[in-house]
PDB file of C-alpha atoms in Angstrom:
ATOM      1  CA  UNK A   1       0.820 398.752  26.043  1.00 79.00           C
ATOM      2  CA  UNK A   2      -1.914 400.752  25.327  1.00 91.00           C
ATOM      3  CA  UNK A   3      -2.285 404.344  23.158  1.00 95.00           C
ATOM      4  CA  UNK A   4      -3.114 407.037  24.512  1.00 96.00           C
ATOM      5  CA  UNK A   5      -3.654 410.504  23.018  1.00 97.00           C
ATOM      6  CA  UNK A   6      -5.153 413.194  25.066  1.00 97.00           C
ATOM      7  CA  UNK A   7      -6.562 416.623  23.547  1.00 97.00           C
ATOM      8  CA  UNK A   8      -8.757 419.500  24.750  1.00 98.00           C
ATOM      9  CA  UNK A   9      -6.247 421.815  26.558  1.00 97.00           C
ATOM     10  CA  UNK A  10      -6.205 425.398  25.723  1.00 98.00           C
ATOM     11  CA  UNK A  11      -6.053 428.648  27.446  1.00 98.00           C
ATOM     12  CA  UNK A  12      -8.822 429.549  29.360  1.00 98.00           C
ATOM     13  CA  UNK A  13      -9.754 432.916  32.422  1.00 98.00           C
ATOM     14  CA  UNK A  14     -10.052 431.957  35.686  1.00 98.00           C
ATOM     15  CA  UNK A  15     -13.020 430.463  36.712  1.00 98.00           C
ATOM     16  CA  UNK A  16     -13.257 428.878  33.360  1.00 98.00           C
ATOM     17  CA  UNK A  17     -13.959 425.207  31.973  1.00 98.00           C
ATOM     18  CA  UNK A  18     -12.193 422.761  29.926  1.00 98.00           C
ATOM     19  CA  UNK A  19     -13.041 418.857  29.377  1.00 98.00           C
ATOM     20  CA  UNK A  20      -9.873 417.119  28.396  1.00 98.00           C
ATOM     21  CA  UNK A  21     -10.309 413.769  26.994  1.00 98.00           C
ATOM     22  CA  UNK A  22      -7.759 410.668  26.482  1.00 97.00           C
ATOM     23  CA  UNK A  23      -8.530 408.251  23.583  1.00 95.00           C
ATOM     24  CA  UNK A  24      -6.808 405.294  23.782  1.00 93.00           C
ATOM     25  CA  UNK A  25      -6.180 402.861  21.260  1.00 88.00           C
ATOM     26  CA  UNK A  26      -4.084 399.292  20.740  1.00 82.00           C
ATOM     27  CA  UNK A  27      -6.564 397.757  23.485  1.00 73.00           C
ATOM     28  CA  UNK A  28     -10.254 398.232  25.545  1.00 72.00           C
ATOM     29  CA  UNK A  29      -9.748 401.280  28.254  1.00 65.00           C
ATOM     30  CA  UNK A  30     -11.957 398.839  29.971  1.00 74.00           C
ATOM     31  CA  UNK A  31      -9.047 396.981  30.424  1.00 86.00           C
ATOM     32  CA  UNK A  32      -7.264 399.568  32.776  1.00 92.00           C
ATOM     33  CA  UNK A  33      -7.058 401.432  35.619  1.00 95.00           C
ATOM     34  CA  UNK A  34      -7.503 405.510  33.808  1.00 95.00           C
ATOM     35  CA  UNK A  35      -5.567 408.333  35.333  1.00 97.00           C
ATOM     36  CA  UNK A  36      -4.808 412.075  34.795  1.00 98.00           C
ATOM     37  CA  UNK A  37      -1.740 414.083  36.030  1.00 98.00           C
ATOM     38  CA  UNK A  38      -0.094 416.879  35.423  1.00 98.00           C
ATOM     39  CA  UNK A  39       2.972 418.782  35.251  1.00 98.00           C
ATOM     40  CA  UNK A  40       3.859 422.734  35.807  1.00 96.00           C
ATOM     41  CA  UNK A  41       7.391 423.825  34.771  1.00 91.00           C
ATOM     42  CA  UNK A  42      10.101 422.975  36.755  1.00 94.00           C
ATOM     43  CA  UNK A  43       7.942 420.691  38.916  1.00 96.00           C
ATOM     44  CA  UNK A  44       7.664 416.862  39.409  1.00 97.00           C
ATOM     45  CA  UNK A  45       4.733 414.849  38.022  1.00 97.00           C
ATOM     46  CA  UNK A  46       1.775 415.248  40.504  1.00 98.00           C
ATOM     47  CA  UNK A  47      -1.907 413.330  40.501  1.00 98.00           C
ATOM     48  CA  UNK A  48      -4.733 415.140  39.618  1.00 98.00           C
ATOM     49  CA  UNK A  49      -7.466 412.429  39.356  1.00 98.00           C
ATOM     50  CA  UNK A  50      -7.938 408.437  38.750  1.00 97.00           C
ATOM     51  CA  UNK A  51     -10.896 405.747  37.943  1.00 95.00           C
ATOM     52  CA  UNK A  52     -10.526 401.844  38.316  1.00 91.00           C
ATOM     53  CA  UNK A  53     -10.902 400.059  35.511  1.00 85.00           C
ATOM     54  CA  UNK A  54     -14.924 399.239  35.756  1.00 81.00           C
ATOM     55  CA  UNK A  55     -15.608 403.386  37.205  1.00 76.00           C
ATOM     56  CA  UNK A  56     -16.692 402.146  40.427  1.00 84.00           C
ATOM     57  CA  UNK A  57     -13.492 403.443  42.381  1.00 92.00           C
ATOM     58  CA  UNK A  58     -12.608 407.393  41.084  1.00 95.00           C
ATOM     59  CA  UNK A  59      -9.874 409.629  43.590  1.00 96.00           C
ATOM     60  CA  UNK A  60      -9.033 412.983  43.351  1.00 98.00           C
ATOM     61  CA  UNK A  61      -6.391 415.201  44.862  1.00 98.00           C
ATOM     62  CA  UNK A  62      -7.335 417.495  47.116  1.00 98.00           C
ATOM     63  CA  UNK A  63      -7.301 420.983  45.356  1.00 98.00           C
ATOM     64  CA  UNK A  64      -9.594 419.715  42.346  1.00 98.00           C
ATOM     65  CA  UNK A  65     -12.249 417.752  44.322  1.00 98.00           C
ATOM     66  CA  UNK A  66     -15.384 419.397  43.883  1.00 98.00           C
ATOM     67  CA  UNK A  67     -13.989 421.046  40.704  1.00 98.00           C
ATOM     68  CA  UNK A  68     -12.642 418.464  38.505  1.00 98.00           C
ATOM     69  CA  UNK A  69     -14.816 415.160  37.689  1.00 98.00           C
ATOM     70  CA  UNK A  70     -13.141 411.677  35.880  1.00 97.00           C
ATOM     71  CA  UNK A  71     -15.214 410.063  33.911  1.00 94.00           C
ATOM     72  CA  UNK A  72     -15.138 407.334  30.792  1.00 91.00           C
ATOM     73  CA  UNK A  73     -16.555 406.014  27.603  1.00 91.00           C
ATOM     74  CA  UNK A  74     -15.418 402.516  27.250  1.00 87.00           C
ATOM     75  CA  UNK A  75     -17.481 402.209  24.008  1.00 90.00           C
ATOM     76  CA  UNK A  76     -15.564 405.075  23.153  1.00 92.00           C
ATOM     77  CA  UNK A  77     -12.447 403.807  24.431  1.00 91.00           C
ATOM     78  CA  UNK A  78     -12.362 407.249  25.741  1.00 94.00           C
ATOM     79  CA  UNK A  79     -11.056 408.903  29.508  1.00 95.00           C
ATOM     80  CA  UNK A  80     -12.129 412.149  30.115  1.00 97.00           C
ATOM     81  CA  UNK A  81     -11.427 415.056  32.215  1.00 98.00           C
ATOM     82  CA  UNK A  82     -14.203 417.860  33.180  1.00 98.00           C
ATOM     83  CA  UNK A  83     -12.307 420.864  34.706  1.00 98.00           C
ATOM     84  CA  UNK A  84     -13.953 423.509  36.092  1.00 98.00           C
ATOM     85  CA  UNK A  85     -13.725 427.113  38.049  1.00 98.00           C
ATOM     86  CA  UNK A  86     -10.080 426.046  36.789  1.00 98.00           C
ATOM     87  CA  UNK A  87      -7.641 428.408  38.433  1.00 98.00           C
ATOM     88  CA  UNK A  88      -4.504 429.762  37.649  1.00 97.00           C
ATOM     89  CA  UNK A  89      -2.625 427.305  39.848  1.00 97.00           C
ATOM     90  CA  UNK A  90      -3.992 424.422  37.849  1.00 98.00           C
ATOM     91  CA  UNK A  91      -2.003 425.322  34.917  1.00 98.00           C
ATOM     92  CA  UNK A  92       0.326 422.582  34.010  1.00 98.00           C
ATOM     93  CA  UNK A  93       0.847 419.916  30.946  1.00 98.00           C
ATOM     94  CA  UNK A  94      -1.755 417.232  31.676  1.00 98.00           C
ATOM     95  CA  UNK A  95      -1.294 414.016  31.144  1.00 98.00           C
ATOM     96  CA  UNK A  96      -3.516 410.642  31.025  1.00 97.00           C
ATOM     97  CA  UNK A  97      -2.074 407.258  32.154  1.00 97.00           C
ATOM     98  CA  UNK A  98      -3.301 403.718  31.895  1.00 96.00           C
ATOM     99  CA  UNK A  99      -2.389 400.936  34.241  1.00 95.00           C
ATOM    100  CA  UNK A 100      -3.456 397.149  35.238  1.00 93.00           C
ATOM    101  CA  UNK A 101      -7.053 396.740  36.413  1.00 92.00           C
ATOM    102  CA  UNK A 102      -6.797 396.824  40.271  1.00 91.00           C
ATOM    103  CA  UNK A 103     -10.132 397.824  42.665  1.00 91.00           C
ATOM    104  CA  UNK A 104      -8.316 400.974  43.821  1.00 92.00           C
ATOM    105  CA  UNK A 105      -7.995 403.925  41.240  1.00 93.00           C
ATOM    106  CA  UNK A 106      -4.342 404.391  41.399  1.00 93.00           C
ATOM    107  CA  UNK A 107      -2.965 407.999  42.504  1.00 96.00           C
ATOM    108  CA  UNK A 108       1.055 407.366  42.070  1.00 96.00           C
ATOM    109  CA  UNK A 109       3.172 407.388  39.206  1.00 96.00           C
ATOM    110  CA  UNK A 110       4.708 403.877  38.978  1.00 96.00           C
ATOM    111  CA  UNK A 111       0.758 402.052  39.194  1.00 96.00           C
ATOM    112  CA  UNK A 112       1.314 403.311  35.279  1.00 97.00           C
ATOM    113  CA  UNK A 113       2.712 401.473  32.750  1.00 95.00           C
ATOM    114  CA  UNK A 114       1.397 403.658  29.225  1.00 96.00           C
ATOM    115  CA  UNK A 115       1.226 407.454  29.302  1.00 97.00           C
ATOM    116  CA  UNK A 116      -0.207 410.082  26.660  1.00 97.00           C
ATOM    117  CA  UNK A 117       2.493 412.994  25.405  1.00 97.00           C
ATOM    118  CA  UNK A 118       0.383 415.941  27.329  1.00 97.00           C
ATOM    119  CA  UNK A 119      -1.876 418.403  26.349  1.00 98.00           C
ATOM    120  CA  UNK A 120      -1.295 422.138  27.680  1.00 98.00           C
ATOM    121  CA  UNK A 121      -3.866 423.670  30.276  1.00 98.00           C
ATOM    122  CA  UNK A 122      -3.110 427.545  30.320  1.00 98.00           C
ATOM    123  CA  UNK A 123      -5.633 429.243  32.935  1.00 98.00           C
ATOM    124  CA  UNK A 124      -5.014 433.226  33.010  1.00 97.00           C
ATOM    125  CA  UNK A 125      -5.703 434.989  36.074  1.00 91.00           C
TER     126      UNK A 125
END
Protein backbone atom coordinates (compact mmCIF):
# COMPACT_ATOMS: atom_id res chain seq x y z
CA UNK A 1 0.00 0.00 0.00
CA UNK A 2 0.81 3.32 -0.54
CA UNK A 3 1.97 6.40 2.09
CA UNK A 4 0.20 8.92 2.60
CA UNK A 5 0.80 11.98 4.80
CA UNK A 6 -1.45 14.91 4.58
CA UNK A 7 -0.60 18.50 6.13
CA UNK A 8 -1.95 22.05 5.81
CA UNK A 9 -4.86 22.11 8.35
CA UNK A 10 -5.04 24.85 10.80
CA UNK A 11 -7.54 27.14 12.22
CA UNK A 12 -8.89 29.53 10.07
CA UNK A 13 -12.41 32.55 10.29
CA UNK A 14 -15.13 31.86 8.34
CA UNK A 15 -14.97 32.60 4.95
CA UNK A 16 -11.36 31.70 5.04
CA UNK A 17 -8.92 29.42 2.85
CA UNK A 18 -6.80 26.51 3.41
CA UNK A 19 -5.05 24.12 0.69
CA UNK A 20 -4.44 20.79 2.30
CA UNK A 21 -2.14 18.59 0.50
CA UNK A 22 -1.47 14.60 0.69
CA UNK A 23 2.07 13.39 -0.26
CA UNK A 24 2.24 10.02 -0.84
CA UNK A 25 5.08 7.88 -0.92
CA UNK A 26 6.00 3.83 -1.33
CA UNK A 27 4.45 4.14 -5.01
CA UNK A 28 3.31 6.79 -8.13
CA UNK A 29 -0.15 8.65 -6.93
CA UNK A 30 -0.57 8.14 -10.59
CA UNK A 31 -1.21 4.83 -9.74
CA UNK A 32 -4.52 5.53 -7.76
CA UNK A 33 -7.72 6.69 -7.53
CA UNK A 34 -7.00 10.16 -4.79
CA UNK A 35 -9.64 10.99 -2.27
CA UNK A 36 -10.32 13.37 0.69
CA UNK A 37 -12.75 12.86 3.65
CA UNK A 38 -13.32 13.96 6.71
CA UNK A 39 -14.42 13.43 10.12
CA UNK A 40 -16.20 15.84 12.90
CA UNK A 41 -16.38 14.44 16.47
CA UNK A 42 -18.67 11.95 17.21
CA UNK A 43 -19.56 11.50 13.53
CA UNK A 44 -18.93 8.74 10.89
CA UNK A 45 -16.39 9.17 8.07
CA UNK A 46 -18.09 11.27 5.29
CA UNK A 47 -16.68 12.19 1.49
CA UNK A 48 -15.64 15.43 0.83
CA UNK A 49 -14.02 15.15 -2.65
CA UNK A 50 -12.28 12.44 -5.14
CA UNK A 51 -10.09 12.34 -8.58
CA UNK A 52 -9.50 9.12 -10.75
CA UNK A 53 -6.31 8.13 -11.08
CA UNK A 54 -5.34 10.09 -14.56
CA UNK A 55 -7.63 13.63 -13.12
CA UNK A 56 -10.04 13.23 -15.79
CA UNK A 57 -12.99 12.06 -13.40
CA UNK A 58 -13.04 14.56 -9.96
CA UNK A 59 -16.64 14.38 -7.56
CA UNK A 60 -17.51 16.40 -4.88
CA UNK A 61 -20.15 16.31 -2.20
CA UNK A 62 -22.63 18.56 -2.33
CA UNK A 63 -21.92 21.28 0.39
CA UNK A 64 -18.21 21.93 -0.95
CA UNK A 65 -18.89 22.06 -4.73
CA UNK A 66 -18.15 25.36 -5.87
CA UNK A 67 -15.96 25.86 -2.75
CA UNK A 68 -13.55 23.13 -2.52
CA UNK A 69 -11.39 22.06 -5.75
CA UNK A 70 -9.19 18.41 -5.96
CA UNK A 71 -6.42 18.61 -7.71
CA UNK A 72 -2.80 16.63 -8.15
CA UNK A 73 0.87 16.69 -8.82
CA UNK A 74 1.84 13.31 -9.94
CA UNK A 75 5.45 14.56 -10.46
CA UNK A 76 5.03 15.54 -7.07
CA UNK A 77 3.41 12.50 -6.02
CA UNK A 78 1.25 15.01 -4.39
CA UNK A 79 -3.02 15.25 -3.82
CA UNK A 80 -4.18 18.38 -2.89
CA UNK A 81 -7.08 20.04 -1.41
CA UNK A 82 -8.05 23.93 -2.10
CA UNK A 83 -10.73 24.92 0.50
CA UNK A 84 -12.32 27.93 0.38
CA UNK A 85 -15.15 30.44 1.98
CA UNK A 86 -14.59 27.33 4.43
CA UNK A 87 -17.34 27.47 7.01
CA UNK A 88 -17.73 26.51 10.35
CA UNK A 89 -19.59 23.33 9.47
CA UNK A 90 -16.63 22.11 7.49
CA UNK A 91 -14.62 21.64 10.51
CA UNK A 92 -13.62 18.09 10.90
CA UNK A 93 -10.18 15.87 10.79
CA UNK A 94 -9.52 15.47 7.06
CA UNK A 95 -8.28 12.75 5.68
CA UNK A 96 -6.74 11.62 2.12
CA UNK A 97 -7.24 8.06 0.76
CA UNK A 98 -5.77 6.17 -2.13
CA UNK A 99 -7.44 3.35 -3.95
CA UNK A 100 -7.11 1.11 -7.32
CA UNK A 101 -7.22 3.07 -10.58
CA UNK A 102 -10.90 2.79 -11.73
CA UNK A 103 -12.59 5.60 -14.40
CA UNK A 104 -14.94 6.77 -11.64
CA UNK A 105 -13.39 8.93 -8.74
CA UNK A 106 -14.56 6.91 -5.88
CA UNK A 107 -16.88 8.72 -3.14
CA UNK A 108 -17.29 5.66 -0.46
CA UNK A 109 -15.14 4.44 2.11
CA UNK A 110 -14.37 0.78 1.22
CA UNK A 111 -13.13 1.94 -2.79
CA UNK A 112 -9.94 2.72 -0.24
CA UNK A 113 -7.44 0.54 0.58
CA UNK A 114 -4.41 3.21 2.18
CA UNK A 115 -5.44 6.21 4.28
CA UNK A 116 -3.32 9.26 5.74
CA UNK A 117 -3.58 9.79 9.86
CA UNK A 118 -5.64 13.31 9.39
CA UNK A 119 -4.83 16.69 9.57
CA UNK A 120 -7.20 19.10 11.72
CA UNK A 121 -9.40 21.81 9.84
CA UNK A 122 -10.65 24.27 12.67
CA UNK A 123 -12.92 27.07 10.91
CA UNK A 124 -14.20 29.70 13.69
CA UNK A 125 -17.36 31.34 13.14
Amino acid sequence: HVYLVESGGGLVQTGGSLRLSCAASGGSSNNYNMGWFRQAPGKERTFVAATNWYGGNTDYEDSVKGRFTVSRDDAKNTVYLQMNSLKPEDTAVYYCAAGPPKPRAGAMVYEYESWGQGTQVTVSS
